[in-house]
Amino acid sequence: MISTPALTECLLNLALQRSLAGFQQALKRTLDQFALSGWAVIFPPTTAVDGRPVFIAHGIKSAGSPLLAVASKQGFEAIFPTQGLTARIITTLAREISPDPSHRCRVLRTKREKGGEFVLFCYRPGTAEDFSALEIEILSQVGRLLDRCFVALARQQEQEFFGGLFKLVCDLHPDGLCVLDQRRRPILENKLFRTHMLVWTRGAEAVAQVNLPKLTLLPAVWQQACDEAFAAYQRNPLSPAARLVVSHGPVVFLEQKVNPVETLEGTVRYLAFQNTLGAIPYVLLTSSQKRSHARRLPSLERLAEQHRFSAREVEVARLVLEGASAAEIVERLKVAMPTVKTHIRHLLQKSGVKTRLQFVSLCHR
């Protein structure tokens, strides 16, 4: 007999969870109220999990299931067609994960209003009583509540991710900043970024304009870089078992001279973040205005001629003067990190200095 007060308390506890681990434990306590020998839940994709179903189960037979073997390597989206779950797949999966071939099984399916289908597999020993009509009705109602709690958890984690991402990026790059989702819709965009884009598209005289556009018009080459970044993400699937992955993909450096003393620099960076509920790809656009000094190049040319820098060492030296890190030099020159470090070490040795800062100071004399 199901205890209504105990079930209600379990559902309230489930709704208050803010982590996937806590959600799984609360989900188990909730379904334990129905005296099941095993159960499995498929939560349909939400915005926060980037189109990936989430599978949670307890007491099932996972070994020997071909469908679960594929899902463990490629994620559940690999075994479910994009148009939705078919009866054949549901029946096959229910049979493969049954704790025992003799156990009774009931599969409850609930459609979401905005797309997607929640699926609950319930098992009982063959010797036990079959599921009554009342139990099935209660399980159906509970299933709808479980899915609503999962959606709330996904949205909470997405908000926490946004907050952490914006704080991190704003601390590291206080200049122009814009973050776009997969559809290239701005999620965050500050005024300085729009100013820089205005200069980029309309020239230096556009800075004097008071009324800035509400949305940035990205140059075609930036849009192409965004598309290439997302395409790279799709070709490089992340392990569904991973809990946190932050990676940088294609980086495109864009420069356009605004006037003799200012250069508008833009960088398109790809950021893939995988939280406990799935992977969310974003494109992070940053821009900054830096003053360039005309005397730098003559000083560098003088040093290069005096100390016999190689052509590659001159390229590295130019990037060092621009403030590029070793990792950025690797990306721009498409060479290995040890090679870059060797070039920098030779530059310092030939110039008679010990640090990069001293080298930059020497070029400014």
PDB file of N, CA, C and O in Angstrom, residues 158-173 177-180 187-188 246 248 271-273 280-284:
ATOM      1  N   GLU A 158      21.930  25.479 -15.422  1.00  0.00           N
ATOM      2  CA  GLU A 158      22.291  26.355 -16.528  1.00  0.00           C
ATOM      3  C   GLU A 158      22.503  27.787 -16.034  1.00  0.00           C
ATOM      4  O   GLU A 158      23.438  28.469 -16.450  1.00  0.00           O
ATOM      5  N   GLN A 159      21.638  28.254 -15.131  1.00  0.00           N
ATOM      6  CA  GLN A 159      21.799  29.596 -14.572  1.00  0.00           C
ATOM      7  C   GLN A 159      23.104  29.719 -13.787  1.00  0.00           C
ATOM      8  O   GLN A 159      23.803  30.733 -13.865  1.00  0.00           O
ATOM      9  N   GLU A 160      23.438  28.678 -13.017  1.00  0.00           N
ATOM     10  CA  GLU A 160      24.686  28.694 -12.262  1.00  0.00           C
ATOM     11  C   GLU A 160      25.887  28.721 -13.211  1.00  0.00           C
ATOM     12  O   GLU A 160      26.887  29.397 -12.949  1.00  0.00           O
ATOM     13  N   PHE A 161      25.783  27.979 -14.309  1.00  0.00           N
ATOM     14  CA  PHE A 161      26.864  27.995 -15.301  1.00  0.00           C
ATOM     15  C   PHE A 161      27.025  29.376 -15.914  1.00  0.00           C
ATOM     16  O   PHE A 161      28.135  29.890 -16.056  1.00  0.00           O
ATOM     17  N   PHE A 162      25.907  30.006 -16.304  1.00  0.00           N
ATOM     18  CA  PHE A 162      25.969  31.345 -16.877  1.00  0.00           C
ATOM     19  C   PHE A 162      26.643  32.318 -15.922  1.00  0.00           C
ATOM     20  O   PHE A 162      27.511  33.097 -16.306  1.00  0.00           O
ATOM     21  N   GLY A 163      26.213  32.261 -14.646  1.00  0.00           N
ATOM     22  CA  GLY A 163      26.794  33.174 -13.668  1.00  0.00           C
ATOM     23  C   GLY A 163      28.288  32.988 -13.531  1.00  0.00           C
ATOM     24  O   GLY A 163      29.061  33.959 -13.512  1.00  0.00           O
ATOM     25  N   GLY A 164      28.742  31.728 -13.448  1.00  0.00           N
ATOM     26  CA  GLY A 164      30.170  31.460 -13.332  1.00  0.00           C
ATOM     27  C   GLY A 164      30.931  31.845 -14.575  1.00  0.00           C
ATOM     28  O   GLY A 164      32.036  32.399 -14.501  1.00  0.00           O
ATOM     29  N   LEU A 165      30.354  31.580 -15.758  1.00  0.00           N
ATOM     30  CA  LEU A 165      31.030  31.911 -17.013  1.00  0.00           C
ATOM     31  C   LEU A 165      31.197  33.413 -17.166  1.00  0.00           C
ATOM     32  O   LEU A 165      32.284  33.908 -17.487  1.00  0.00           O
ATOM     33  N   PHE A 166      30.137  34.173 -16.916  1.00  0.00           N
ATOM     34  CA  PHE A 166      30.212  35.622 -17.092  1.00  0.00           C
ATOM     35  C   PHE A 166      31.204  36.250 -16.121  1.00  0.00           C
ATOM     36  O   PHE A 166      31.963  37.140 -16.486  1.00  0.00           O
ATOM     37  N   LYS A 167      31.193  35.771 -14.885  1.00  0.00           N
ATOM     38  CA  LYS A 167      32.126  36.319 -13.903  1.00  0.00           C
ATOM     39  C   LYS A 167      33.567  36.023 -14.310  1.00  0.00           C
ATOM     40  O   LYS A 167      34.440  36.894 -14.251  1.00  0.00           O
ATOM     41  N   LEU A 168      33.814  34.781 -14.741  1.00  0.00           N
ATOM     42  CA  LEU A 168      35.164  34.397 -15.144  1.00  0.00           C
ATOM     43  C   LEU A 168      35.637  35.225 -16.326  1.00  0.00           C
ATOM     44  O   LEU A 168      36.732  35.796 -16.304  1.00  0.00           O
ATOM     45  N   VAL A 169      34.803  35.317 -17.345  1.00  0.00           N
ATOM     46  CA  VAL A 169      35.202  36.015 -18.567  1.00  0.00           C
ATOM     47  C   VAL A 169      35.356  37.512 -18.316  1.00  0.00           C
ATOM     48  O   VAL A 169      36.300  38.142 -18.796  1.00  0.00           O
ATOM     49  N   CYS A 170      34.438  38.086 -17.559  1.00  0.00           N
ATOM     50  CA  CYS A 170      34.514  39.526 -17.298  1.00  0.00           C
ATOM     51  C   CYS A 170      35.753  39.874 -16.467  1.00  0.00           C
ATOM     52  O   CYS A 170      36.340  40.936 -16.636  1.00  0.00           O
ATOM     53  N   ASP A 171      36.145  38.968 -15.562  1.00  0.00           N
ATOM     54  CA  ASP A 171      37.359  39.213 -14.782  1.00  0.00           C
ATOM     55  C   ASP A 171      38.599  39.126 -15.655  1.00  0.00           C
ATOM     56  O   ASP A 171      39.550  39.898 -15.499  1.00  0.00           O
ATOM     57  N   LEU A 172      38.603  38.164 -16.603  1.00  0.00           N
ATOM     58  CA  LEU A 172      39.786  37.969 -17.448  1.00  0.00           C
ATOM     59  C   LEU A 172      39.837  38.963 -18.598  1.00  0.00           C
ATOM     60  O   LEU A 172      40.916  39.322 -19.057  1.00  0.00           O
ATOM     61  N   HIS A 173      38.677  39.386 -19.074  1.00  0.00           N
ATOM     62  CA  HIS A 173      38.646  40.261 -20.243  1.00  0.00           C
ATOM     63  C   HIS A 173      37.591  41.345 -20.029  1.00  0.00           C
ATOM     64  O   HIS A 173      36.445  41.217 -20.451  1.00  0.00           O
ATOM     65  N   LEU A 177      33.028  42.249 -24.963  1.00  0.00           N
ATOM     66  CA  LEU A 177      32.701  40.852 -24.713  1.00  0.00           C
ATOM     67  C   LEU A 177      31.309  40.535 -25.227  1.00  0.00           C
ATOM     68  O   LEU A 177      30.367  41.301 -25.047  1.00  0.00           O
ATOM     69  N   CYS A 178      31.183  39.380 -25.892  1.00  0.00           N
ATOM     70  CA  CYS A 178      29.882  38.905 -26.367  1.00  0.00           C
ATOM     71  C   CYS A 178      29.892  37.380 -26.329  1.00  0.00           C
ATOM     72  O   CYS A 178      30.858  36.754 -26.766  1.00  0.00           O
ATOM     73  N   VAL A 179      28.821  36.776 -25.801  1.00  0.00           N
ATOM     74  CA  VAL A 179      28.674  35.327 -25.764  1.00  0.00           C
ATOM     75  C   VAL A 179      27.436  34.961 -26.565  1.00  0.00           C
ATOM     76  O   VAL A 179      26.368  35.532 -26.365  1.00  0.00           O
ATOM     77  N   LEU A 180      27.580  34.009 -27.494  1.00  0.00           N
ATOM     78  CA  LEU A 180      26.479  33.591 -28.350  1.00  0.00           C
ATOM     79  C   LEU A 180      26.198  32.110 -28.160  1.00  0.00           C
ATOM     80  O   LEU A 180      27.103  31.322 -27.876  1.00  0.00           O
ATOM     81  N   ILE A 187      23.829  36.071 -25.824  1.00  0.00           N
ATOM     82  CA  ILE A 187      23.373  35.818 -24.465  1.00  0.00           C
ATOM     83  C   ILE A 187      23.838  36.939 -23.553  1.00  0.00           C
ATOM     84  O   ILE A 187      23.131  37.366 -22.652  1.00  0.00           O
ATOM     85  N   LEU A 188      25.029  37.426 -23.807  1.00  0.00           N
ATOM     86  CA  LEU A 188      25.575  38.551 -23.057  1.00  0.00           C
ATOM     87  C   LEU A 188      26.373  39.410 -24.028  1.00  0.00           C
ATOM     88  O   LEU A 188      27.121  38.894 -24.852  1.00  0.00           O
ATOM     89  N   VAL A 246      36.160  21.567 -20.002  1.00  0.00           N
ATOM     90  CA  VAL A 246      36.269  22.893 -20.599  1.00  0.00           C
ATOM     91  C   VAL A 246      37.373  22.822 -21.627  1.00  0.00           C
ATOM     92  O   VAL A 246      38.507  22.487 -21.301  1.00  0.00           O
ATOM     93  N   HIS A 248      39.103  24.540 -25.451  1.00  0.00           N
ATOM     94  CA  HIS A 248      39.172  25.629 -26.422  1.00  0.00           C
ATOM     95  C   HIS A 248      39.418  25.028 -27.802  1.00  0.00           C
ATOM     96  O   HIS A 248      40.352  24.271 -27.999  1.00  0.00           O
ATOM     97  N   LEU A 271      34.096  27.716 -26.683  1.00  0.00           N
ATOM     98  CA  LEU A 271      34.102  27.211 -25.321  1.00  0.00           C
ATOM     99  C   LEU A 271      33.065  26.104 -25.186  1.00  0.00           C
ATOM    100  O   LEU A 271      31.893  26.334 -25.403  1.00  0.00           O
ATOM    101  N   ALA A 272      33.504  24.904 -24.882  1.00  0.00           N
ATOM    102  CA  ALA A 272      32.581  23.796 -24.653  1.00  0.00           C
ATOM    103  C   ALA A 272      32.581  23.474 -23.174  1.00  0.00           C
ATOM    104  O   ALA A 272      33.622  23.243 -22.582  1.00  0.00           O
ATOM    105  N   PHE A 273      31.410  23.491 -22.577  1.00  0.00           N
ATOM    106  CA  PHE A 273      31.306  23.254 -21.135  1.00  0.00           C
ATOM    107  C   PHE A 273      30.364  22.080 -20.907  1.00  0.00           C
ATOM    108  O   PHE A 273      29.243  22.086 -21.377  1.00  0.00           O
ATOM    109  N   ILE A 280      27.103  21.946 -23.281  1.00  0.00           N
ATOM    110  CA  ILE A 280      26.494  23.158 -23.837  1.00  0.00           C
ATOM    111  C   ILE A 280      27.575  23.924 -24.599  1.00  0.00           C
ATOM    112  O   ILE A 280      28.536  24.388 -24.005  1.00  0.00           O
ATOM    113  N   PRO A 281      27.475  24.051 -25.909  1.00  0.00           N
ATOM    114  CA  PRO A 281      28.481  24.806 -26.653  1.00  0.00           C
ATOM    115  C   PRO A 281      28.118  26.288 -26.772  1.00  0.00           C
ATOM    116  O   PRO A 281      26.964  26.639 -26.969  1.00  0.00           O
ATOM    117  N   TYR A 282      29.111  27.129 -26.635  1.00  0.00           N
ATOM    118  CA  TYR A 282      28.935  28.570 -26.812  1.00  0.00           C
ATOM    119  C   TYR A 282      30.102  29.107 -27.613  1.00  0.00           C
ATOM    120  O   TYR A 282      31.167  28.512 -27.662  1.00  0.00           O
ATOM    121  N   VAL A 283      29.886  30.234 -28.233  1.00  0.00           N
ATOM    122  CA  VAL A 283      30.981  30.974 -28.857  1.00  0.00           C
ATOM    123  C   VAL A 283      31.192  32.243 -28.054  1.00  0.00           C
ATOM    124  O   VAL A 283      30.250  32.984 -27.770  1.00  0.00           O
ATOM    125  N   LEU A 284      32.429  32.470 -27.672  1.00  0.00           N
ATOM    126  CA  LEU A 284      32.796  33.652 -26.903  1.00  0.00           C
ATOM    127  C   LEU A 284      33.561  34.598 -27.811  1.00  0.00           C
ATOM    128  O   LEU A 284      34.596  34.239 -28.362  1.00  0.00           O
TER     129      LEU A 284
END
